[in-house]
């Protein structure tokens, strides 16, 4: 077992770099085996997610203060420098001496004793330069005339994402969006109205010392902030009083507007947040068919269903492209399509580095195929909601425009919601995180005309 939060962060980051492991998976696996206090667990989490999220900015600092560029450094040394610079540049609560000394110790502990002096020297040179600054911390050297390169180094995003945002939003809003995505995510709860009330949950959480606020326009939503500890230990978790679901994702099921007794299909259901929300909105009556192609993920739907004690959901392991028996059988269909997740980059620290323009194009082709298939399941007069947690038009507007152009028996159905500022002239709901302070999302409700 490991009781050193920085050493554990180093081990996790090395797994991410060497083996391509997802940061959240590597973190969870290692934290389970570690013997850390709650404070040190939070520090390890902050260091891992922070170093992954800010990788480009940290590389730029190495480039600025070392003779060799970051990509020329030994891989383990680069990770140690990332940890040192992250603490010095982003974590003001950690004393500079602690950041430097623990980074030097990491070098000695992990077979880099000969380079421990280099680690000490580069971090102390940073501190000397910091003292010369009039601001609280030195700004990354940004003389490059290339705006995208400058923004990339400052906010730590790949060029292709920044180019897209600049074209969509302009410079001022792009910077706001970058800043928003570099924040630690909040946690939103969706109250299970079949079990309890929002007021009851809010009261119990406050009694447990949790900072909690109601979310406007969503009658069953609460937002948690600050330190909350283990989710499973919060009041009401085991009783099925609530689920974790971002407020923008909660809008999806409200827009689907399922009615008691109907037949609903959730085409890509895992891990079950929207599936269970649909059941709650239907008073747990009717039939919900929940499909997913991954057995492990479908199991999460079943676990959530059991915890919330919902009876109307039937799960089925399937690639929906291969299903042929559901033509015109559903009153409503939800296609929460697989996507790049570019609206949730704050929640998935490494997502910004895993996706490419080519990847987005491939996802767009899959989304088109899934939409064409699931549309055949809807009864005449029924509805289909297409939703993604991305803000890229290739995965959203382009998909819907193409679908409607050759499916003339479908039209956009304008939902009645209080969020008029996210409703576009075409009838799409597009949530920009920095404007609405929730995950980025795209939602459109389609109606099959008789």
GROMACS .gro file of C-alpha atoms in nm:
model
  450
    1UNK     CA    1   0.000   0.000   0.000
    2UNK     CA    2   0.113   0.354  -0.073
    3UNK     CA    3   0.071   0.636   0.178
    4UNK     CA    4   0.253   0.907  -0.022
    5UNK     CA    5   0.006   1.111  -0.231
    6UNK     CA    6   0.270   1.247  -0.471
    7UNK     CA    7   0.433   0.909  -0.526
    8UNK     CA    8   0.090   0.760  -0.594
    9UNK     CA    9   0.012   1.042  -0.838
   10UNK     CA   10   0.343   0.972  -1.013
   11UNK     CA   11   0.259   0.600  -1.044
   12UNK     CA   12  -0.086   0.678  -1.185
   13UNK     CA   13   0.044   0.934  -1.433
   14UNK     CA   14   0.308   0.686  -1.548
   15UNK     CA   15   0.033   0.430  -1.616
   16UNK     CA   16  -0.159   0.689  -1.815
   17UNK     CA   17   0.148   0.783  -2.020
   18UNK     CA   18   0.298   0.436  -2.070
   19UNK     CA   19  -0.009   0.220  -2.112
   20UNK     CA   20  -0.268   0.468  -2.230
   21UNK     CA   21  -0.493   0.390  -1.933
   22UNK     CA   22  -0.782   0.631  -1.878
   23UNK     CA   23  -0.693   0.870  -1.597
   24UNK     CA   24  -1.013   0.811  -1.398
   25UNK     CA   25  -0.979   0.433  -1.416
   26UNK     CA   26  -0.612   0.438  -1.313
   27UNK     CA   27  -0.693   0.677  -1.029
   28UNK     CA   28  -0.981   0.470  -0.894
   29UNK     CA   29  -0.786   0.143  -0.907
   30UNK     CA   30  -0.484   0.287  -0.727
   31UNK     CA   31  -0.682   0.479  -0.465
   32UNK     CA   32  -0.864   0.160  -0.369
   33UNK     CA   33  -0.531  -0.008  -0.291
   34UNK     CA   34  -0.372   0.294  -0.118
   35UNK     CA   35  -0.366   0.378   0.252
   36UNK     CA   36  -0.433   0.750   0.229
   37UNK     CA   37  -0.617   0.996   0.450
   38UNK     CA   38  -0.910   1.185   0.299
   39UNK     CA   39  -0.689   1.494   0.260
   40UNK     CA   40  -0.419   1.301   0.076
   41UNK     CA   41  -0.675   1.126  -0.146
   42UNK     CA   42  -0.797   1.468  -0.254
   43UNK     CA   43  -0.438   1.580  -0.319
   44UNK     CA   44  -0.364   1.273  -0.531
   45UNK     CA   45  -0.684   1.329  -0.728
   46UNK     CA   46  -0.602   1.697  -0.782
   47UNK     CA   47  -0.247   1.618  -0.896
   48UNK     CA   48  -0.350   1.344  -1.138
   49UNK     CA   49  -0.640   1.525  -1.301
   50UNK     CA   50  -0.456   1.858  -1.295
   51UNK     CA   51  -0.141   1.724  -1.462
   52UNK     CA   52  -0.342   1.542  -1.728
   53UNK     CA   53  -0.569   1.839  -1.794
   54UNK     CA   54  -0.285   2.095  -1.798
   55UNK     CA   55  -0.034   1.879  -1.986
   56UNK     CA   56   0.026   2.125  -2.268
   57UNK     CA   57   0.075   2.420  -2.032
   58UNK     CA   58   0.313   2.216  -1.815
   59UNK     CA   59   0.511   2.114  -2.122
   60UNK     CA   60   0.532   2.482  -2.217
   61UNK     CA   61   0.679   2.559  -1.874
   62UNK     CA   62   0.940   2.287  -1.920
   63UNK     CA   63   1.022   2.428  -2.264
   64UNK     CA   64   1.058   2.772  -2.110
   65UNK     CA   65   1.290   2.679  -1.822
   66UNK     CA   66   1.488   2.379  -1.953
   67UNK     CA   67   1.740   2.357  -2.235
   68UNK     CA   68   1.578   2.041  -2.374
   69UNK     CA   69   1.216   2.052  -2.487
   70UNK     CA   70   0.958   1.857  -2.289
   71UNK     CA   71   0.930   1.579  -2.548
   72UNK     CA   72   1.309   1.529  -2.530
   73UNK     CA   73   1.306   1.471  -2.154
   74UNK     CA   74   1.308   1.116  -2.011
   75UNK     CA   75   0.938   1.020  -1.971
   76UNK     CA   76   0.952   0.971  -1.593
   77UNK     CA   77   1.141   1.298  -1.547
   78UNK     CA   78   0.879   1.479  -1.752
   79UNK     CA   79   0.607   1.346  -1.520
   80UNK     CA   80   0.799   1.460  -1.211
   81UNK     CA   81   0.846   1.806  -1.362
   82UNK     CA   82   0.475   1.818  -1.443
   83UNK     CA   83   0.397   1.743  -1.079
   84UNK     CA   84   0.639   2.006  -0.955
   85UNK     CA   85   0.528   2.279  -1.193
   86UNK     CA   86   0.160   2.200  -1.138
   87UNK     CA   87   0.195   2.257  -0.765
   88UNK     CA   88   0.398   2.575  -0.810
   89UNK     CA   89   0.185   2.726  -1.087
   90UNK     CA   90  -0.168   2.616  -1.000
   91UNK     CA   91  -0.184   2.516  -0.631
   92UNK     CA   92  -0.125   2.826  -0.423
   93UNK     CA   93  -0.216   2.641  -0.102
   94UNK     CA   94   0.097   2.422  -0.126
   95UNK     CA   95   0.417   2.591   0.000
   96UNK     CA   96   0.675   2.634  -0.274
   97UNK     CA   97   0.940   2.460  -0.065
   98UNK     CA   98   0.717   2.153  -0.028
   99UNK     CA   99   0.651   2.140  -0.403
  100UNK     CA  100   1.024   2.158  -0.482
  101UNK     CA  101   1.148   1.922  -0.211
  102UNK     CA  102   0.890   1.652  -0.277
  103UNK     CA  103   0.964   1.666  -0.651
  104UNK     CA  104   1.335   1.617  -0.579
  105UNK     CA  105   1.244   1.319  -0.358
  106UNK     CA  106   1.033   1.173  -0.639
  107UNK     CA  107   1.336   1.180  -0.865
  108UNK     CA  108   1.548   1.002  -0.603
  109UNK     CA  109   1.278   0.745  -0.526
  110UNK     CA  110   1.212   0.653  -0.888
  111UNK     CA  111   1.558   0.584  -1.024
  112UNK     CA  112   1.646   0.939  -1.126
  113UNK     CA  113   1.884   1.035  -0.844
  114UNK     CA  114   2.133   1.165  -1.098
  115UNK     CA  115   1.873   1.414  -1.221
  116UNK     CA  116   1.746   1.525  -0.880
  117UNK     CA  117   1.975   1.828  -0.894
  118UNK     CA  118   1.825   1.921  -1.231
  119UNK     CA  119   1.474   1.896  -1.085
  120UNK     CA  120   1.576   2.116  -0.794
  121UNK     CA  121   1.746   2.368  -1.024
  122UNK     CA  122   1.467   2.409  -1.279
  123UNK     CA  123   1.195   2.450  -1.014
  124UNK     CA  124   1.402   2.697  -0.815
  125UNK     CA  125   1.477   2.894  -1.133
  126UNK     CA  126   1.102   2.914  -1.182
  127UNK     CA  127   1.068   3.056  -0.829
  128UNK     CA  128   1.343   3.311  -0.894
  129UNK     CA  129   1.165   3.427  -1.207
  130UNK     CA  130   0.839   3.438  -1.015
  131UNK     CA  131   0.987   3.679  -0.761
  132UNK     CA  132   1.075   3.919  -1.043
  133UNK     CA  133   0.715   3.930  -1.163
  134UNK     CA  134   0.479   4.207  -1.058
  135UNK     CA  135   0.190   3.960  -1.071
  136UNK     CA  136   0.132   3.683  -0.822
  137UNK     CA  137   0.265   3.422  -1.061
  138UNK     CA  138   0.463   3.432  -1.383
  139UNK     CA  139   0.265   3.416  -1.703
  140UNK     CA  140   0.372   3.157  -1.955
  141UNK     CA  141   0.591   3.308  -2.223
  142UNK     CA  142   0.340   3.384  -2.498
  143UNK     CA  143   0.525   3.594  -2.755
  144UNK     CA  144   0.421   3.359  -3.035
  145UNK     CA  145   0.213   3.549  -3.290
  146UNK     CA  146   0.006   3.236  -3.358
  147UNK     CA  147  -0.314   3.292  -3.156
  148UNK     CA  148  -0.409   2.925  -3.146
  149UNK     CA  149  -0.061   2.826  -3.028
  150UNK     CA  150  -0.077   3.093  -2.759
  151UNK     CA  151  -0.421   2.985  -2.636
  152UNK     CA  152  -0.314   2.621  -2.647
  153UNK     CA  153  -0.014   2.683  -2.423
  154UNK     CA  154  -0.208   2.907  -2.186
  155UNK     CA  155  -0.524   2.697  -2.145
  156UNK     CA  156  -0.393   2.351  -2.242
  157UNK     CA  157  -0.614   2.244  -2.530
  158UNK     CA  158  -0.519   2.095  -2.869
  159UNK     CA  159  -0.511   2.329  -3.168
  160UNK     CA  160  -0.801   2.169  -3.356
  161UNK     CA  161  -1.047   2.219  -3.069
  162UNK     CA  162  -0.941   2.581  -3.022
  163UNK     CA  163  -0.972   2.651  -3.394
  164UNK     CA  164  -1.329   2.521  -3.392
  165UNK     CA  165  -1.424   2.725  -3.083
  166UNK     CA  166  -1.270   3.043  -3.223
  167UNK     CA  167  -1.471   3.001  -3.543
  168UNK     CA  168  -1.791   2.940  -3.346
  169UNK     CA  169  -1.751   3.186  -3.058
  170UNK     CA  170  -1.472   3.436  -3.118
  171UNK     CA  171  -1.177   3.503  -2.888
  172UNK     CA  172  -1.348   3.640  -2.576
  173UNK     CA  173  -1.597   3.355  -2.541
  174UNK     CA  174  -1.338   3.094  -2.635
  175UNK     CA  175  -1.124   3.206  -2.342
  176UNK     CA  176  -1.425   3.190  -2.109
  177UNK     CA  177  -1.505   2.840  -2.233
  178UNK     CA  178  -1.144   2.727  -2.181
  179UNK     CA  179  -1.145   2.865  -1.828
  180UNK     CA  180  -1.474   2.690  -1.755
  181UNK     CA  181  -1.347   2.354  -1.877
  182UNK     CA  182  -1.035   2.384  -1.663
  183UNK     CA  183  -1.240   2.409  -1.342
  184UNK     CA  184  -1.307   2.111  -1.119
  185UNK     CA  185  -1.657   1.983  -1.199
  186UNK     CA  186  -1.950   2.025  -0.964
  187UNK     CA  187  -2.182   1.738  -0.874
  188UNK     CA  188  -2.553   1.760  -0.952
  189UNK     CA  189  -2.816   1.532  -0.803
  190UNK     CA  190  -3.148   1.428  -0.954
  191UNK     CA  191  -3.403   1.356  -0.683
  192UNK     CA  192  -3.614   1.042  -0.718
  193UNK     CA  193  -3.960   1.191  -0.666
  194UNK     CA  194  -4.106   0.840  -0.628
  195UNK     CA  195  -3.912   0.808  -0.301
  196UNK     CA  196  -3.874   1.153  -0.148
  197UNK     CA  197  -3.874   1.528  -0.211
  198UNK     CA  198  -3.603   1.776  -0.299
  199UNK     CA  199  -3.662   1.964   0.026
  200UNK     CA  200  -3.606   1.647   0.230
  201UNK     CA  201  -3.281   1.562   0.053
  202UNK     CA  202  -3.159   1.921   0.077
  203UNK     CA  203  -3.226   1.925   0.452
  204UNK     CA  204  -3.051   1.591   0.512
  205UNK     CA  205  -2.745   1.694   0.311
  206UNK     CA  206  -2.714   2.024   0.496
  207UNK     CA  207  -2.738   1.841   0.828
  208UNK     CA  208  -2.446   1.626   0.707
  209UNK     CA  209  -2.242   1.942   0.644
  210UNK     CA  210  -2.270   1.941   0.264
  211UNK     CA  211  -2.296   2.266   0.067
  212UNK     CA  212  -2.606   2.228  -0.148
  213UNK     CA  213  -2.817   2.462  -0.363
  214UNK     CA  214  -3.130   2.404  -0.574
  215UNK     CA  215  -3.084   2.435  -0.952
  216UNK     CA  216  -3.321   2.680  -1.126
  217UNK     CA  217  -3.588   2.543  -1.362
  218UNK     CA  218  -3.531   2.180  -1.255
  219UNK     CA  219  -3.767   2.093  -0.971
  220UNK     CA  220  -3.580   1.775  -0.872
  221UNK     CA  221  -3.218   1.895  -0.904
  222UNK     CA  222  -2.958   1.996  -0.645
  223UNK     CA  223  -2.595   2.104  -0.688
  224UNK     CA  224  -2.326   2.003  -0.439
  225UNK     CA  225  -2.006   2.199  -0.388
  226UNK     CA  226  -1.700   2.181  -0.167
  227UNK     CA  227  -1.582   1.864   0.002
  228UNK     CA  228  -1.842   1.586  -0.001
  229UNK     CA  229  -1.646   1.269   0.079
  230UNK     CA  230  -1.753   0.928  -0.051
  231UNK     CA  231  -2.069   0.947  -0.262
  232UNK     CA  232  -2.201   0.619  -0.119
  233UNK     CA  233  -2.192   0.765   0.231
  234UNK     CA  234  -2.413   1.065   0.155
  235UNK     CA  235  -2.765   1.065   0.303
  236UNK     CA  236  -3.017   0.891   0.081
  237UNK     CA  237  -2.779   0.711  -0.155
  238UNK     CA  238  -2.856   0.357  -0.041
  239UNK     CA  239  -3.227   0.436  -0.005
  240UNK     CA  240  -3.246   0.534  -0.373
  241UNK     CA  241  -3.341   0.894  -0.298
  242UNK     CA  242  -3.126   1.041  -0.573
  243UNK     CA  243  -2.888   0.983  -0.863
  244UNK     CA  244  -2.586   1.178  -0.981
  245UNK     CA  245  -2.673   1.347  -1.309
  246UNK     CA  246  -2.563   1.683  -1.446
  247UNK     CA  247  -2.841   1.936  -1.486
  248UNK     CA  248  -2.806   1.953  -1.865
  249UNK     CA  249  -2.844   1.575  -1.890
  250UNK     CA  250  -3.159   1.597  -1.678
  251UNK     CA  251  -3.318   1.815  -1.945
  252UNK     CA  252  -3.300   1.528  -2.196
  253UNK     CA  253  -3.568   1.316  -2.030
  254UNK     CA  254  -3.787   1.620  -1.959
  255UNK     CA  255  -3.780   1.704  -2.330
  256UNK     CA  256  -3.860   1.342  -2.420
  257UNK     CA  257  -4.164   1.393  -2.191
  258UNK     CA  258  -4.251   1.025  -2.133
  259UNK     CA  259  -4.607   0.953  -2.020
  260UNK     CA  260  -4.730   0.680  -1.783
  261UNK     CA  261  -4.813   0.355  -1.964
  262UNK     CA  262  -4.615   0.429  -2.280
  263UNK     CA  263  -4.357   0.212  -2.455
  264UNK     CA  264  -4.019   0.386  -2.447
  265UNK     CA  265  -3.689   0.272  -2.597
  266UNK     CA  266  -3.358   0.402  -2.466
  267UNK     CA  267  -3.127   0.300  -2.749
  268UNK     CA  268  -2.786   0.359  -2.587
  269UNK     CA  269  -2.884   0.332  -2.224
  270UNK     CA  270  -2.569   0.275  -2.017
  271UNK     CA  271  -2.493   0.370  -1.748
  272UNK     CA  272  -2.863   0.434  -1.696
  273UNK     CA  273  -2.897   0.792  -1.574
  274UNK     CA  274  -3.151   0.888  -1.838
  275UNK     CA  275  -3.317   0.545  -1.838
  276UNK     CA  276  -3.397   0.566  -1.468
  277UNK     CA  277  -3.504   0.929  -1.502
  278UNK     CA  278  -3.754   0.825  -1.771
  279UNK     CA  279  -3.892   0.560  -1.535
  280UNK     CA  280  -3.929   0.814  -1.255
  281UNK     CA  281  -4.110   1.061  -1.485
  282UNK     CA  282  -4.348   0.780  -1.595
  283UNK     CA  283  -4.431   0.696  -1.232
  284UNK     CA  284  -4.257   0.363  -1.301
  285UNK     CA  285  -4.548   0.245  -1.517
  286UNK     CA  286  -4.536   0.139  -1.880
  287UNK     CA  287  -4.243  -0.030  -2.054
  288UNK     CA  288  -3.888   0.094  -2.098
  289UNK     CA  289  -3.655  -0.110  -2.318
  290UNK     CA  290  -3.294  -0.024  -2.242
  291UNK     CA  291  -3.031  -0.139  -2.492
  292UNK     CA  292  -2.653  -0.128  -2.482
  293UNK     CA  293  -2.383  -0.323  -2.661
  294UNK     CA  294  -2.139  -0.342  -2.366
  295UNK     CA  295  -2.221  -0.604  -2.102
  296UNK     CA  296  -2.023  -0.431  -1.827
  297UNK     CA  297  -2.196  -0.099  -1.894
  298UNK     CA  298  -2.540  -0.258  -1.916
  299UNK     CA  299  -2.478  -0.404  -1.571
  300UNK     CA  300  -2.455  -0.047  -1.441
  301UNK     CA  301  -2.806   0.020  -1.574
  302UNK     CA  302  -2.929  -0.282  -1.381
  303UNK     CA  303  -2.747  -0.174  -1.064
  304UNK     CA  304  -2.897   0.175  -1.083
  305UNK     CA  305  -3.240   0.030  -1.148
  306UNK     CA  306  -3.211  -0.193  -0.840
  307UNK     CA  307  -3.084   0.085  -0.613
  308UNK     CA  308  -3.370   0.313  -0.718
  309UNK     CA  309  -3.617   0.019  -0.695
  310UNK     CA  310  -3.762   0.072  -1.043
  311UNK     CA  311  -3.967  -0.205  -1.208
  312UNK     CA  312  -4.054  -0.072  -1.555
  313UNK     CA  313  -3.708  -0.114  -1.714
  314UNK     CA  314  -3.608  -0.418  -1.919
  315UNK     CA  315  -3.244  -0.433  -2.025
  316UNK     CA  316  -3.112  -0.609  -2.335
  317UNK     CA  317  -2.755  -0.660  -2.452
  318UNK     CA  318  -2.755  -0.565  -2.820
  319UNK     CA  319  -2.595  -0.372  -3.101
  320UNK     CA  320  -2.901  -0.173  -3.199
  321UNK     CA  321  -2.795  -0.166  -3.564
  322UNK     CA  322  -2.866  -0.540  -3.577
  323UNK     CA  323  -3.215  -0.531  -3.420
  324UNK     CA  324  -3.506  -0.580  -3.659
  325UNK     CA  325  -3.809  -0.656  -3.439
  326UNK     CA  326  -3.899  -0.310  -3.310
  327UNK     CA  327  -4.037  -0.131  -3.616
  328UNK     CA  328  -4.306   0.127  -3.529
  329UNK     CA  329  -4.352  -0.011  -3.177
  330UNK     CA  330  -4.241   0.275  -2.951
  331UNK     CA  331  -4.429   0.586  -2.842
  332UNK     CA  332  -4.097   0.759  -2.779
  333UNK     CA  333  -3.731   0.678  -2.844
  334UNK     CA  334  -3.425   0.831  -2.683
  335UNK     CA  335  -3.100   0.819  -2.879
  336UNK     CA  336  -2.833   0.947  -2.643
  337UNK     CA  337  -2.571   0.891  -2.909
  338UNK     CA  338  -2.207   0.792  -2.855
  339UNK     CA  339  -2.008   1.111  -2.906
  340UNK     CA  340  -1.678   1.288  -2.852
  341UNK     CA  341  -1.789   1.432  -2.518
  342UNK     CA  342  -1.655   1.776  -2.607
  343UNK     CA  343  -1.918   1.932  -2.381
  344UNK     CA  344  -1.785   1.751  -2.074
  345UNK     CA  345  -1.410   1.808  -2.099
  346UNK     CA  346  -1.398   1.924  -1.735
  347UNK     CA  347  -1.526   1.584  -1.621
  348UNK     CA  348  -1.290   1.372  -1.832
  349UNK     CA  349  -0.942   1.513  -1.785
  350UNK     CA  350  -0.783   1.322  -2.073
  351UNK     CA  351  -1.068   1.350  -2.326
  352UNK     CA  352  -0.918   1.661  -2.487
  353UNK     CA  353  -0.607   1.461  -2.576
  354UNK     CA  354  -0.780   1.142  -2.690
  355UNK     CA  355  -1.006   1.281  -2.960
  356UNK     CA  356  -0.906   1.406  -3.305
  357UNK     CA  357  -1.084   1.565  -3.600
  358UNK     CA  358  -1.078   1.226  -3.773
  359UNK     CA  359  -1.233   1.067  -3.467
  360UNK     CA  360  -1.517   1.322  -3.469
  361UNK     CA  361  -1.584   1.247  -3.836
  362UNK     CA  362  -1.601   0.873  -3.763
  363UNK     CA  363  -1.840   0.935  -3.473
  364UNK     CA  364  -2.059   1.147  -3.700
  365UNK     CA  365  -2.094   0.855  -3.940
  366UNK     CA  366  -2.191   0.622  -3.654
  367UNK     CA  367  -2.442   0.873  -3.516
  368UNK     CA  368  -2.605   0.904  -3.859
  369UNK     CA  369  -2.640   0.526  -3.880
  370UNK     CA  370  -2.789   0.502  -3.531
  371UNK     CA  371  -3.040   0.781  -3.595
  372UNK     CA  372  -3.161   0.622  -3.918
  373UNK     CA  373  -3.207   0.291  -3.736
  374UNK     CA  374  -3.382   0.416  -3.423
  375UNK     CA  375  -3.620   0.634  -3.624
  376UNK     CA  376  -3.778   0.315  -3.761
  377UNK     CA  377  -3.886   0.216  -3.409
  378UNK     CA  378  -4.115   0.516  -3.358
  379UNK     CA  379  -4.491   0.489  -3.411
  380UNK     CA  380  -4.657   0.743  -3.644
  381UNK     CA  381  -4.723   1.048  -3.427
  382UNK     CA  382  -4.447   0.943  -3.187
  383UNK     CA  383  -4.128   1.119  -3.087
  384UNK     CA  384  -3.753   1.070  -3.100
  385UNK     CA  385  -3.507   1.274  -2.896
  386UNK     CA  386  -3.150   1.290  -3.028
  387UNK     CA  387  -2.899   1.403  -2.765
  388UNK     CA  388  -2.522   1.428  -2.728
  389UNK     CA  389  -2.284   1.572  -2.470
  390UNK     CA  390  -2.074   1.731  -2.743
  391UNK     CA  391  -2.085   2.083  -2.886
  392UNK     CA  392  -1.941   2.000  -3.227
  393UNK     CA  393  -2.180   2.067  -3.519
  394UNK     CA  394  -2.059   1.762  -3.714
  395UNK     CA  395  -2.211   1.546  -3.440
  396UNK     CA  396  -2.522   1.758  -3.394
  397UNK     CA  397  -2.670   2.007  -3.641
  398UNK     CA  398  -2.516   1.838  -3.945
  399UNK     CA  399  -2.665   1.501  -3.841
  400UNK     CA  400  -3.016   1.640  -3.797
  401UNK     CA  401  -3.014   1.852  -4.113
  402UNK     CA  402  -2.909   1.550  -4.318
  403UNK     CA  403  -3.171   1.326  -4.156
  404UNK     CA  404  -3.458   1.569  -4.214
  405UNK     CA  405  -3.353   1.634  -4.573
  406UNK     CA  406  -3.432   1.276  -4.677
  407UNK     CA  407  -3.690   1.177  -4.414
  408UNK     CA  408  -3.977   1.405  -4.504
  409UNK     CA  409  -4.215   1.233  -4.260
  410UNK     CA  410  -4.020   1.382  -3.970
  411UNK     CA  411  -4.014   1.733  -3.827
  412UNK     CA  412  -3.864   1.919  -3.533
  413UNK     CA  413  -4.102   1.948  -3.240
  414UNK     CA  414  -4.038   2.260  -3.033
  415UNK     CA  415  -4.024   2.170  -2.663
  416UNK     CA  416  -4.191   2.389  -2.403
  417UNK     CA  417  -3.909   2.468  -2.161
  418UNK     CA  418  -3.806   2.774  -1.958
  419UNK     CA  419  -3.451   2.774  -2.103
  420UNK     CA  420  -3.530   2.989  -2.404
  421UNK     CA  421  -3.172   3.119  -2.419
  422UNK     CA  422  -3.047   2.775  -2.527
  423UNK     CA  423  -3.317   2.721  -2.791
  424UNK     CA  424  -3.191   2.805  -3.140
  425UNK     CA  425  -3.403   2.939  -3.425
  426UNK     CA  426  -3.401   2.590  -3.582
  427UNK     CA  427  -3.547   2.435  -3.266
  428UNK     CA  428  -3.228   2.279  -3.129
  429UNK     CA  429  -3.125   2.305  -2.765
  430UNK     CA  430  -2.755   2.384  -2.750
  431UNK     CA  431  -2.600   2.435  -2.408
  432UNK     CA  432  -2.266   2.618  -2.398
  433UNK     CA  433  -2.111   2.545  -2.055
  434UNK     CA  434  -1.967   2.892  -1.991
  435UNK     CA  435  -2.305   3.054  -2.062
  436UNK     CA  436  -2.540   2.822  -1.873
  437UNK     CA  437  -2.296   2.685  -1.610
  438UNK     CA  438  -2.372   2.322  -1.689
  439UNK     CA  439  -2.228   2.051  -1.913
  440UNK     CA  440  -2.228   2.121  -2.284
  441UNK     CA  441  -2.518   1.944  -2.453
  442UNK     CA  442  -2.717   1.924  -2.776
  443UNK     CA  443  -3.079   1.807  -2.772
  444UNK     CA  444  -3.344   1.801  -3.044
  445UNK     CA  445  -3.695   1.655  -3.033
  446UNK     CA  446  -3.824   1.504  -3.356
  447UNK     CA  447  -4.180   1.399  -3.438
  448UNK     CA  448  -4.283   1.131  -3.686
  449UNK     CA  449  -4.566   1.268  -3.894
  450UNK     CA  450  -4.849   1.027  -3.977
   0.00000   0.00000   0.00000
